[in-house]
CSV table of C-alpha atoms and ligand atoms in Angstrom, one decimal:
chain,number,residue,atom,x,y,z
A,22,MET,CA,6.5,-16.6,22.1
A,23,ALA,CA,6.8,-20.2,19.7
A,24,LEU,CA,6.1,-19.6,16.6
A,25,ALA,CA,8.0,-21.6,14.1
A,26,LEU,CA,7.9,-20.7,10.3
A,27,GLN,CA,7.6,-22.8,7.2
A,28,THR,CA,8.7,-21.5,3.9
A,29,PHE,CA,7.8,-23.1,0.6
A,30,ALA,CA,8.9,-22.7,-3.0
A,31,THR,CA,5.8,-23.3,-4.6
A,32,VAL,CA,2.1,-21.9,-3.3
A,33,LYS,CA,0.9,-25.6,-3.9
A,34,ASP,CA,3.2,-27.0,-1.0
A,35,ALA,CA,2.5,-24.2,1.3
A,36,ASN,CA,-1.6,-24.6,0.8
A,37,ALA,CA,-0.6,-27.9,1.7
A,38,ALA,CA,1.2,-27.5,5.5
A,39,LEU,CA,-1.5,-24.7,5.6
A,40,LYS,CA,-3.7,-27.0,6.7
A,41,ALA,CA,-2.4,-28.3,9.5
A,42,VAL,CA,-4.0,-26.8,13.0
A,43,GLY,CA,-2.7,-23.3,14.5
A,44,THR,CA,-1.3,-22.7,11.1
A,45,ARG,CA,-1.8,-19.3,9.7
A,46,TYR,CA,0.0,-17.9,6.5
A,47,LEU,CA,2.8,-15.2,7.0
A,48,GLY,CA,2.1,-12.3,4.6
A,49,GLY,CA,3.9,-8.8,5.6
A,50,GLY,CA,3.4,-9.9,9.4
A,51,THR,CA,2.0,-6.7,10.7
A,52,LEU,CA,-0.9,-8.2,12.4
A,53,VAL,CA,0.1,-12.1,12.7
A,54,VAL,CA,3.6,-11.5,14.1
A,55,ARG,CA,1.9,-8.9,16.1
A,56,ALA,CA,-0.8,-10.8,17.4
A,57,ALA,CA,1.9,-13.6,18.5
A,58,ASN,CA,3.6,-10.9,20.3
A,59,GLU,CA,0.7,-10.5,22.4
A,60,GLY,CA,0.5,-13.9,23.2
A,61,ASP,CA,-2.2,-14.7,21.0
A,62,VAL,CA,-1.2,-18.6,21.2
A,63,SER,CA,-4.2,-20.0,18.3
A,64,VAL,CA,-1.2,-19.0,16.0
A,65,SER,CA,1.8,-21.9,16.6
A,66,SER,CA,3.0,-22.2,13.0
A,67,LEU,CA,3.7,-19.6,10.1
A,68,VAL,CA,4.0,-21.1,6.5
A,69,ARG,CA,4.9,-18.6,3.3
A,70,SER,CA,5.9,-19.2,-0.2
A,71,THR,CA,8.2,-17.9,-2.0
A,72,ASP,CA,7.2,-18.0,-5.7
A,73,PRO,CA,7.4,-15.1,-7.3
A,74,ALA,CA,4.4,-14.7,-8.9
A,75,GLN,CA,3.4,-13.9,-5.0
A,76,SER,CA,5.3,-10.8,-5.4
A,77,ALA,CA,4.8,-10.1,-9.1
A,78,ILE,CA,2.4,-6.8,-10.4
A,79,ALA,CA,1.4,-7.1,-14.3
A,80,VAL,CA,-0.8,-4.1,-15.8
A,81,ALA,CA,-1.7,-4.6,-18.9
A,82,GLY,CA,-5.0,-4.1,-21.9
A,83,GLY,CA,-6.4,-1.8,-19.4
A,84,LYS,CA,-6.3,-4.5,-16.2
A,85,ALA,CA,-4.3,-4.8,-13.3
A,86,ARG,CA,-3.3,-8.3,-11.2
A,87,ILE,CA,-1.4,-7.4,-8.0
A,88,GLY,CA,0.5,-10.9,-6.3
A,89,ALA,CA,-0.7,-11.3,-2.9
A,90,SER,CA,2.5,-10.3,-1.3
A,91,VAL,CA,3.2,-7.1,-2.9
A,92,THR,CA,3.8,-4.2,-0.7
A,93,MET,CA,2.0,-1.0,-0.2
A,94,ALA,CA,4.8,0.3,-0.8
A,95,ALA,CA,5.2,-1.4,-4.2
A,96,ILE,CA,1.6,-0.5,-5.4
A,97,ALA,CA,2.1,3.0,-3.8
A,98,ARG,CA,5.1,3.2,-6.9
A,99,HIS,CA,4.0,1.6,-9.3
A,100,PRO,CA,3.7,3.8,-12.5
A,101,GLY,CA,0.6,1.5,-13.8
A,102,LEU,CA,-1.6,1.7,-10.5
A,103,ALA,CA,-0.3,5.7,-9.9
A,104,ILE,CA,-4.4,5.8,-9.5
A,105,LEU,CA,-4.4,4.1,-6.4
A,106,ALA,CA,-1.2,5.3,-4.9
A,107,LYS,CA,-3.7,7.6,-2.6
A,108,ALA,CA,-5.1,3.9,-1.3
A,109,ALA,CA,-1.6,2.0,-0.7
A,110,ARG,CA,-0.1,5.4,1.0
A,111,ALA,CA,-3.6,5.3,3.1
A,112,VAL,CA,-2.2,2.0,5.0
A,113,GLY,CA,0.2,2.6,8.2
A,114,GLY,CA,3.6,4.8,7.9
A,115,PRO,CA,6.6,4.2,6.1
A,116,ALA,CA,8.0,0.9,7.3
A,117,ILE,CA,4.2,-1.0,7.5
A,118,ARG,CA,4.0,0.2,4.2
A,119,ASN,CA,6.9,-1.5,2.9
A,120,MET,CA,5.9,-4.7,4.8
A,121,ALA,CA,1.8,-4.6,4.3
A,122,THR,CA,0.5,-7.0,1.9
A,123,VAL,CA,-2.3,-6.5,-0.5
A,124,GLY,CA,-3.1,-10.3,0.3
A,125,GLY,CA,-3.0,-9.7,4.1
A,126,ASN,CA,-5.2,-6.2,3.8
A,127,LEU,CA,-8.3,-8.3,2.6
A,128,PHE,CA,-8.0,-10.5,6.1
A,129,ALA,CA,-7.5,-7.0,8.2
A,130,PRO,CA,-10.3,-6.2,10.3
A,131,ALA,CA,-11.6,-3.2,10.8
A,132,PRO,CA,-10.1,-0.7,11.7
A,133,TYR,CA,-8.0,-1.8,9.2
A,134,GLY,CA,-8.5,-3.2,5.4
A,135,ASP,CA,-8.4,0.7,3.6
A,136,PHE,CA,-6.8,-0.9,0.8
A,137,ALA,CA,-9.5,-3.6,0.9
A,138,VAL,CA,-11.6,-0.7,0.6
A,139,ALA,CA,-10.4,0.3,-2.4
A,140,LEU,CA,-10.3,-3.6,-4.3
A,141,LEU,CA,-14.1,-3.8,-3.1
A,142,ALA,CA,-15.2,-0.2,-5.0
A,143,LEU,CA,-12.8,-1.8,-8.3
A,144,ASP,CA,-14.6,-4.9,-7.9
A,145,ALA,CA,-11.9,-7.2,-8.0
A,146,THR,CA,-11.5,-11.0,-8.1
A,147,VAL,CA,-9.2,-12.8,-5.5
A,148,GLY,CA,-7.3,-15.5,-7.0
A,149,THR,CA,-6.6,-19.1,-5.0
A,150,GLU,CA,-4.7,-22.1,-6.4
A,151,ASP,CA,-8.7,-23.4,-6.4
A,152,GLY,CA,-9.6,-20.1,-9.3
A,153,GLU,CA,-11.3,-17.3,-8.2
A,154,LEU,CA,-13.7,-15.2,-6.5
A,155,PRO,CA,-15.2,-12.3,-6.2
A,156,ILE,CA,-13.9,-9.9,-3.8
A,157,GLU,CA,-17.8,-9.5,-2.9
A,158,THR,CA,-18.1,-13.6,-2.5
A,159,PHE,CA,-14.4,-13.6,-0.8
A,160,LEU,CA,-15.1,-11.1,2.4
A,161,PRO,CA,-17.6,-12.9,4.0
A,162,GLY,CA,-16.2,-15.9,4.1
A,163,ARG,CA,-12.5,-14.8,5.1
A,164,ASP,CA,-12.5,-16.2,8.2
A,165,GLY,CA,-13.0,-19.9,7.1
A,166,SER,CA,-10.9,-19.6,4.5
A,167,ARG,CA,-8.0,-22.4,4.2
A,168,ALA,CA,-6.7,-21.0,0.9
A,169,ILE,CA,-3.4,-18.8,0.3
A,170,VAL,CA,-4.9,-16.1,-1.7
A,171,THR,CA,-2.2,-15.8,-4.6
A,172,SER,CA,-3.4,-12.5,-6.1
A,173,VAL,CA,-6.1,-9.9,-6.9
A,174,SER,CA,-7.2,-8.6,-10.3
A,175,PHE,CA,-9.5,-5.5,-11.5
A,176,THR,CA,-9.8,-3.6,-14.6
A,177,LEU,CA,-8.1,-0.3,-14.0
A,178,PRO,CA,-10.7,2.6,-13.5
A,179,LYS,CA,-10.6,5.6,-16.1
A,180,ALA,CA,-8.4,8.3,-14.4
A,181,ASP,CA,-10.6,10.1,-13.2
A,182,GLY,CA,-13.4,7.8,-12.4
A,183,PHE,CA,-11.4,6.6,-8.9
A,184,ARG,CA,-11.7,8.7,-5.5
A,185,PHE,CA,-10.7,7.4,-2.2
A,186,LEU,CA,-10.8,8.8,1.0
A,187,LYS,CA,-9.5,8.1,4.5
A,188,VAL,CA,-10.0,10.1,7.6
A,189,SER,CA,-8.0,9.7,10.1
A,190,ARG,CA,-7.7,11.3,13.9
A,191,VAL,CA,-3.9,12.0,13.6
A,192,LYS,CA,-2.1,13.4,10.9
A,193,PRO,CA,-0.6,12.3,8.4
A,194,LYS,CA,-1.0,8.7,9.4
A,195,SER,CA,-3.2,7.0,12.1
A,196,VAL,CA,-5.8,4.2,11.6
A,197,SER,CA,-9.1,5.3,10.2
A,198,VAL,CA,-12.1,6.7,11.4
A,199,LEU,CA,-13.6,5.6,8.4
A,200,SER,CA,-12.5,5.1,4.4
A,201,ILE,CA,-14.5,5.3,1.4
A,202,ALA,CA,-13.4,4.3,-2.1
A,203,ALA,CA,-15.9,5.2,-5.1
A,204,ILE,CA,-16.0,4.4,-9.2
A,205,LEU,CA,-18.0,6.5,-10.9
A,206,GLU,CA,-19.2,7.0,-14.1
A,207,GLN,CA,-20.7,10.0,-16.0
A,208,ALA,CA,-22.7,10.2,-18.8
A,209,ALA,CA,-22.0,12.9,-21.4
A,210,ASP,CA,-24.7,14.9,-19.7
A,211,GLY,CA,-22.5,14.8,-16.5
A,212,THR,CA,-25.1,12.5,-14.2
A,213,VAL,CA,-23.9,9.5,-12.8
A,214,SER,CA,-24.5,6.5,-15.1
A,215,SER,CA,-22.9,3.9,-12.8
A,216,ALA,CA,-21.5,4.1,-9.2
A,217,ARG,CA,-19.4,1.4,-6.7
A,218,ILE,CA,-19.2,2.6,-3.4
A,219,ALA,CA,-16.8,0.5,-0.5
A,220,LEU,CA,-16.8,2.0,3.1
A,221,GLY,CA,-13.9,0.8,5.5
A,222,CYS,CA,-15.1,0.8,9.6
A,223,MET,CA,-18.5,0.7,9.0
A,224,ALA,CA,-18.7,-2.8,9.4
A,225,ASP,CA,-16.0,-5.6,10.9
A,226,ARG,CA,-15.1,-6.0,7.0
A,227,PRO,CA,-15.1,-3.5,4.0
A,228,MET,CA,-18.7,-3.1,2.4
A,229,ARG,CA,-20.8,-1.6,-0.2
A,230,ALA,CA,-23.1,1.2,0.2
A,231,ARG,CA,-25.5,-0.4,-2.3
A,232,ALA,CA,-27.9,1.9,-1.4
A,233,ALA,CA,-26.3,5.3,-1.9
A,234,GLU,CA,-25.0,3.6,-5.2
A,235,ARG,CA,-29.2,3.1,-6.9
A,236,ALA,CA,-29.9,7.0,-5.1
A,237,LEU,CA,-26.8,8.2,-6.8
A,238,LYS,CA,-27.8,7.1,-10.4
A,239,GLY,CA,-28.7,9.1,-13.1
A,240,LYS,CA,-28.2,12.1,-10.7
A,241,SER,CA,-25.6,15.0,-11.0
A,242,LEU,CA,-23.0,15.3,-8.8
A,243,ASP,CA,-23.7,18.8,-6.7
A,244,GLN,CA,-25.5,19.5,-3.4
A,245,ASN,CA,-29.2,18.4,-4.4
A,246,GLY,CA,-28.2,15.6,-6.7
A,247,ILE,CA,-26.0,13.4,-4.2
A,248,ALA,CA,-28.5,14.7,-1.5
A,249,ALA,CA,-30.5,11.0,-1.2
A,250,ALA,CA,-27.6,9.1,-1.5
A,251,LEU,CA,-25.8,10.4,1.4
A,252,THR,CA,-28.9,9.6,3.2
A,253,ALA,CA,-28.9,6.0,1.7
A,254,ALA,CA,-25.4,5.8,3.2
A,255,SER,CA,-26.3,4.7,6.4
A,256,GLU,CA,-28.4,1.7,5.3
A,257,GLY,CA,-27.0,-1.3,6.3
A,258,ILE,CA,-24.1,0.0,8.7
A,259,ALA,CA,-22.6,-1.3,11.9
A,260,PRO,CA,-19.8,0.9,12.3
A,261,ILE,CA,-17.3,-0.5,14.7
A,262,THR,CA,-16.2,1.3,18.0
A,263,ASP,CA,-12.6,1.5,18.9
A,264,PRO,CA,-10.4,3.9,20.8
A,265,ILE,CA,-10.6,6.4,17.8
A,266,ALA,CA,-14.2,6.6,17.1
A,267,SER,CA,-17.8,5.2,18.9
A,268,ALA,CA,-20.3,3.7,16.6
A,269,TRP,CA,-22.3,6.7,17.0
A,270,TYR,CA,-19.5,8.8,15.6
A,271,ARG,CA,-18.4,7.3,13.0
A,272,ALA,CA,-22.3,6.9,11.3
A,273,GLU,CA,-23.1,10.6,12.4
A,274,VAL,CA,-19.4,11.7,10.2
A,275,LEU,CA,-20.4,8.9,7.3
A,276,PRO,CA,-22.5,10.8,5.2
A,277,VAL,CA,-20.2,14.3,5.7
A,278,HIS,CA,-17.3,12.4,4.4
A,279,LEU,CA,-19.2,10.9,1.7
A,280,GLY,CA,-20.5,13.9,0.9
A,281,ARG,CA,-17.1,15.8,0.4
A,282,LEU,CA,-15.6,13.0,-2.1
A,283,LEU,CA,-18.1,13.0,-4.0
A,284,LEU,CA,-18.6,16.5,-4.5
A,285,THR,CA,-14.5,16.9,-5.5
B,143,MET,CA,12.0,-25.4,19.0
B,144,ALA,CA,13.5,-26.1,15.7
B,145,LYS,CA,17.0,-24.3,15.3
B,146,VAL,CA,17.6,-22.8,12.1
B,147,PRO,CA,20.4,-21.1,10.2
B,148,VAL,CA,20.3,-17.6,9.3
B,149,GLN,CA,22.8,-15.4,7.1
B,150,PHE,CA,22.5,-11.8,6.8
B,151,THR,CA,25.0,-8.6,6.5
B,152,LEU,CA,24.9,-6.2,9.5
B,153,ASN,CA,26.6,-3.1,9.3
B,154,GLY,CA,29.0,-4.7,7.0
B,155,SER,CA,29.9,-7.7,8.6
B,156,GLU,CA,28.7,-10.6,7.5
B,157,LYS,CA,26.6,-12.8,10.3
B,158,ALA,CA,25.7,-16.8,10.5
B,159,GLU,CA,23.9,-17.3,13.5
B,160,PHE,CA,21.2,-20.9,14.6
B,161,ILE,CA,18.1,-19.2,16.1
B,162,ASP,CA,15.0,-20.6,17.2
B,163,SER,CA,12.2,-20.9,14.2
B,164,GLY,CA,9.8,-17.7,14.8
B,165,THR,CA,12.5,-15.8,16.5
B,166,THR,CA,12.0,-11.8,15.8
B,167,LEU,CA,14.5,-10.3,14.1
B,168,LEU,CA,14.2,-7.6,17.0
B,169,ASN,CA,15.1,-10.5,19.6
B,170,ALA,CA,17.6,-11.4,17.0
B,171,LEU,CA,19.5,-8.8,17.1
B,172,ARG,CA,19.3,-7.5,20.6
B,173,ASP,CA,19.4,-11.2,22.5
B,174,LYS,CA,21.9,-13.2,20.1
B,175,ILE,CA,24.1,-11.1,18.1
B,176,GLY,CA,24.4,-8.4,20.6
B,177,ASP,CA,23.2,-5.2,18.4
B,178,THR,CA,20.7,-3.1,21.4
B,179,SER,CA,20.6,-0.1,19.0
B,180,PRO,CA,17.0,-1.4,17.7
B,181,LYS,CA,15.0,-0.8,20.6
B,182,GLY,CA,11.9,-2.8,21.7
B,183,GLY,CA,9.2,-0.4,22.7
B,184,CYS,CA,5.8,-1.8,21.8
B,185,HIS,CA,6.3,-5.2,19.7
B,186,GLN,CA,3.1,-4.1,18.0
B,187,GLY,CA,4.1,-1.9,15.3
B,188,THR,CA,2.8,1.4,16.8
B,189,CYS,CA,6.1,3.0,18.2
B,190,GLY,CA,9.0,2.4,15.3
B,191,ALA,CA,11.9,2.0,18.1
B,192,CYS,CA,12.6,-0.9,16.6
B,193,SER,CA,12.9,0.2,12.5
B,194,VAL,CA,16.1,-0.8,10.8
B,195,ILE,CA,16.4,-0.9,7.7
B,196,ILE,CA,17.0,-4.0,5.3
B,197,ASP,CA,17.9,-3.8,1.6
B,198,GLY,CA,17.1,0.1,1.6
B,199,GLU,CA,14.0,-0.4,3.0
B,200,LEU,CA,12.3,0.7,6.2
B,201,ARG,CA,11.5,-2.0,8.4
B,202,LEU,CA,9.8,-2.5,11.9
B,203,SER,CA,12.5,-5.4,13.3
B,204,CYS,CA,9.8,-6.3,16.1
B,205,LEU,CA,7.5,-7.5,13.1
B,206,THR,CA,9.8,-9.2,11.0
B,207,LEU,CA,10.8,-13.2,11.5
B,208,ALA,CA,14.4,-12.8,11.4
B,209,GLU,CA,14.4,-15.9,9.5
B,210,THR,CA,12.7,-14.3,6.7
B,211,CYS,CA,16.0,-12.0,6.4
B,212,ASN,CA,18.3,-14.9,4.8
B,213,GLY,CA,20.3,-13.1,2.5
B,214,THR,CA,20.0,-9.4,3.2
B,215,THR,CA,21.4,-6.2,3.8
B,216,ILE,CA,20.8,-4.4,7.0
B,217,THR,CA,21.5,-1.4,8.8
B,218,THR,CA,21.0,0.0,12.5
B,219,THR,CA,21.8,3.0,13.9
B,220,SER,CA,24.7,1.6,15.7
B,221,GLY,CA,26.4,1.0,12.2
B,222,LEU,CA,26.0,4.5,11.2
B,223,SER,CA,29.2,6.3,12.6
B,224,GLU,CA,32.2,5.7,10.6
B,225,SER,CA,35.8,5.7,12.9
B,226,GLY,CA,34.1,6.9,16.0
B,227,VAL,CA,32.7,10.0,14.3
B,228,LEU,CA,28.9,10.5,14.2
B,229,HIS,CA,27.0,10.0,11.0
B,230,PRO,CA,25.1,14.1,10.5
B,231,LEU,CA,21.8,12.6,11.6
B,232,GLN,CA,23.3,11.2,14.7
B,233,ARG,CA,25.3,14.5,15.1
B,234,ALA,CA,22.5,16.3,14.5
B,235,PHE,CA,19.7,15.1,16.8
B,236,LEU,CA,22.5,15.5,19.7
B,237,ASP,CA,23.0,18.9,18.4
B,238,THR,CA,19.1,20.1,18.0
B,239,PHE,CA,18.3,18.4,21.4
B,240,ALA,CA,16.2,16.1,19.7
B,241,THR,CA,17.1,13.3,22.6
B,242,GLN,CA,15.9,13.3,25.4
B,243,CYS,CA,15.3,10.0,26.7
B,244,GLY,CA,16.8,8.7,23.5
B,245,PHE,CA,14.5,5.7,23.3
B,246,CYS,CA,13.0,6.8,20.2
B,247,THR,CA,16.2,8.0,18.5
B,248,PRO,CA,17.2,5.2,16.8
B,249,GLY,CA,14.1,4.3,15.0
B,250,MET,CA,13.7,8.2,14.1
B,251,ILE,CA,17.0,8.2,12.9
B,252,MET,CA,16.7,4.9,10.3
B,253,ALA,CA,13.5,6.5,9.1
B,254,ALA,CA,15.1,9.9,8.4
B,255,LYS,CA,18.2,8.0,7.0
B,256,VAL,CA,16.1,6.1,4.4
B,257,LEU,CA,14.4,9.5,3.3
B,258,LEU,CA,17.6,11.6,3.0
B,259,ASP,CA,18.7,8.4,1.3
B,260,HIS,CA,16.4,9.0,-1.6
B,261,THR,CA,15.6,12.5,-1.0
B,262,PRO,CA,18.8,14.4,0.1
B,263,ASN,CA,17.0,17.8,0.5
B,264,PRO,CA,13.5,17.0,2.1
B,265,SER,CA,10.5,19.7,2.6
B,266,ARG,CA,9.1,19.4,5.7
B,267,ASP,CA,6.0,17.9,5.1
B,268,GLU,CA,8.3,15.2,3.4
B,269,VAL,CA,10.1,14.8,6.7
B,270,VAL,CA,6.5,14.6,8.7
B,271,GLU,CA,5.8,12.0,6.4
B,272,ALA,CA,8.8,9.9,6.5
B,273,LEU,CA,8.4,9.9,10.7
B,274,SER,CA,4.8,8.8,11.4
B,275,GLY,CA,5.6,5.6,12.1
B,276,ASN,CA,7.5,6.9,14.6
B,277,ILE,CA,6.3,7.8,18.4
B,278,CYS,CA,8.3,10.2,20.6
B,279,ARG,CA,7.1,10.8,24.2
B,280,CYS,CA,9.5,12.8,25.2
B,281,THR,CA,10.9,15.7,22.8
B,282,GLY,CA,7.5,16.8,21.1
B,283,TYR,CA,8.3,16.3,17.1
B,284,GLU,CA,9.6,19.6,16.4
B,285,PRO,CA,13.1,19.2,17.3
B,286,ILE,CA,13.5,15.7,15.3
B,287,ILE,CA,11.9,17.4,12.6
B,288,GLN,CA,14.5,20.1,12.7
B,289,ALA,CA,17.0,17.7,13.4
B,290,VAL,CA,16.6,15.9,10.0
B,291,LEU,CA,16.1,19.3,8.3
B,292,THR,CA,19.2,20.0,9.8
B,293,ALA,CA,21.1,16.8,8.6
B,294,ALA,CA,20.1,17.2,5.3
B,295,ARG,CA,21.2,20.8,5.2
B,296,ALA,CA,24.7,19.5,6.2
B,297,ASN,CA,24.6,16.8,3.5
B,298,SER,CA,24.0,19.2,1.0
B,299,GLN,CA,26.8,21.6,2.3
B,300,ASN,CA,29.0,18.3,2.1
B,301,ALA,CA,28.4,17.6,-1.5
B,302,ALA,CA,28.6,21.2,-2.7
C,63,FAD,C1,0.9,0.0,13.3
C,63,FAD,C2,-0.1,-0.2,12.3
C,63,FAD,C3,-0.9,0.5,11.7
C,63,FAD,C4,-1.3,-0.3,10.6
C,63,FAD,N1,-1.9,0.8,10.0
C,63,FAD,C5,-3.2,0.7,9.2
C,63,FAD,C6,-3.8,1.4,8.0
C,63,FAD,O1,-3.7,2.5,8.5
C,63,FAD,N2,-4.5,0.8,7.5
C,63,FAD,C7,-4.7,-0.5,7.4
C,63,FAD,O2,-5.4,-1.2,6.0
C,63,FAD,N3,-3.9,-1.6,7.6
C,63,FAD,C8,-3.4,-0.8,8.9
C,63,FAD,N4,-2.6,-2.2,9.2
C,63,FAD,C9,-2.9,-3.0,9.2
C,63,FAD,C10,-2.1,-4.4,8.2
C,63,FAD,O3,-0.2,-3.5,8.3
C,63,FAD,C11,-2.3,-4.1,7.1
C,63,FAD,O4,-3.6,-4.5,7.3
C,63,FAD,C12,-1.7,-4.9,6.1
C,63,FAD,O5,-2.0,-5.0,4.8
C,63,FAD,C13,-2.1,-6.6,6.6
C,63,FAD,O6,-1.5,-7.5,5.7
C,63,FAD,P1,0.0,-8.5,6.1
C,63,FAD,O7,0.4,-9.1,4.9
C,63,FAD,O8,1.0,-7.9,6.8
C,63,FAD,O9,-0.6,-9.3,7.0
C,63,FAD,P2,0.1,-10.6,8.0
C,63,FAD,O10,0.1,-10.2,9.3
C,63,FAD,O11,0.9,-11.7,7.5
C,63,FAD,O12,-1.5,-11.5,7.7
C,63,FAD,C14,-2.9,-11.2,8.0
C,63,FAD,C15,-3.3,-12.0,8.5
C,63,FAD,O13,-4.0,-12.4,6.9
C,63,FAD,C16,-3.7,-13.9,6.5
C,63,FAD,N5,-3.2,-13.6,5.1
C,63,FAD,C17,-2.0,-13.2,4.9
C,63,FAD,N6,-1.5,-12.9,3.8
C,63,FAD,C18,-2.5,-14.0,3.1
C,63,FAD,C19,-2.4,-14.6,1.9
C,63,FAD,N7,-1.2,-14.4,0.8
C,63,FAD,N8,-3.0,-15.9,1.9
C,63,FAD,C20,-3.9,-16.0,2.8
C,63,FAD,N9,-3.9,-15.4,4.1
C,63,FAD,C21,-3.2,-14.3,4.1
C,63,FAD,C22,-2.9,-14.3,7.5
C,63,FAD,O14,-2.9,-15.6,7.5
C,63,FAD,C23,-3.2,-14.0,8.7
C,63,FAD,O15,-4.0,-14.4,9.7
C,63,FAD,C24,-1.6,-1.5,10.3
C,63,FAD,C25,-0.7,-2.4,11.3
C,63,FAD,C26,0.1,-1.8,12.1
C,63,FAD,C27,0.4,-2.6,13.2
C,64,FES,S1,9.0,-2.3,19.0
C,64,FES,FE1,8.3,-2.1,16.7
C,64,FES,S2,7.2,-0.9,16.3
C,64,FES,FE2,7.6,-0.6,18.5
C,65,FES,S1,13.3,10.9,23.1
C,65,FES,FE1,12.4,9.9,24.5
C,65,FES,S2,10.7,8.5,23.3
C,65,FES,FE2,11.6,10.6,21.8
């Protein structure tokens, strides 16, 4: 392995170094160092920034800002982010969670990216030195992105408004067959007034289930009310195939698990 | 390849080395420093055999670059016994037949140690969760889980 690491105190300097060919940012290294260990020669050098802002969590006034270098373990134990602890704990085993960063998760190809699925449902904003971008715009362009992600920001959902489910084959931990995150708001009569649903493993990166979201509007969260949404959930999906599950299997079980999530 | 200085505390002793930039902590420990207790199983983060404790947190040394450990405190399995007396976890792994080939054992013990450091009396589920990043191909997991529970009991009896 021929890797060289450059460490910078500021994101600005690290961004400048990242412009060099063959250079990637080092988050927790769980994917990028693994790639190097496996002989991926497209990465010859790594840069990182030790700027404390990259590791900061700020929760105030119903909003959260998480620095890109914050680990899944740090999110899971932060009292202000308790609502997201389940999604953070869905990422790997304990050692992986101590290393895996939120920034790195945004770039993780399916079957990874479980926390990014949660961020997509949260309609998070992805911050770089050049400004902020909706996660929905960021994800499709991530492969060509050459800027260091500095943070993710979002409005905290209401205590019972966020639902997250990761389905895996080997318990308690293995990679996702699929993951689903949903933010649901209900009117006084219990019908769904707004819904945002994000899916993992249903494409090469997290995607929104827009047709299912539309089909839920105005419906109640019972077997009849969600039926149309479950049918619509498959619209536009192109699930991945890997040793855990085929695309066919993933597509078959999506409505089952979405149904369970919506009815809990 | 540029050499970079790295300093950390390993099992209570100060280490200062010049290593090739980009060297993993696993390789630095095994090849440079001579601590072969962390094992290289997969080098992909999936087996947990290389697990070490860095500043109190469980980490995979195969995916950690040594130079990012500057100034940290690192514990490996070889640092657990004191004056020739095995750590309760090591003792329990032997006594409950939780070790066959032993390749996974150091990583299992590191994962279990972090658990017991924070949760001295874990439930079985907590043990399973704590070991969920570690793969054993020999014993099956039951003897390992029993070993950790046994060590926890031994610890709480000592403390009582
Ligand atoms: C055994 C194992 C199990 C895993 N299980 C899961 C799982 O269950 N769920 C899951 O979602 N993931 C899982 N992962 C994948 C991975 O650990 C996580 O997705 C993690 O969040 C990636 O973050 P990282 O900081 O380690 O990324 P790195 O490896 O450091 O980086 C990954 C990519 O993102 C880029 N990058 C990282 N940070 C930034 C930034 N701030 N700005 C710009 N680019 C950046 C890097 O350059 C690189 O291209 C697993 C990995 C392993 C090895
Ligand atoms: S060698 Fe590090 S996890 Fe397998
Ligand atoms: S004892 Fe051999 S791998 Fe666990």
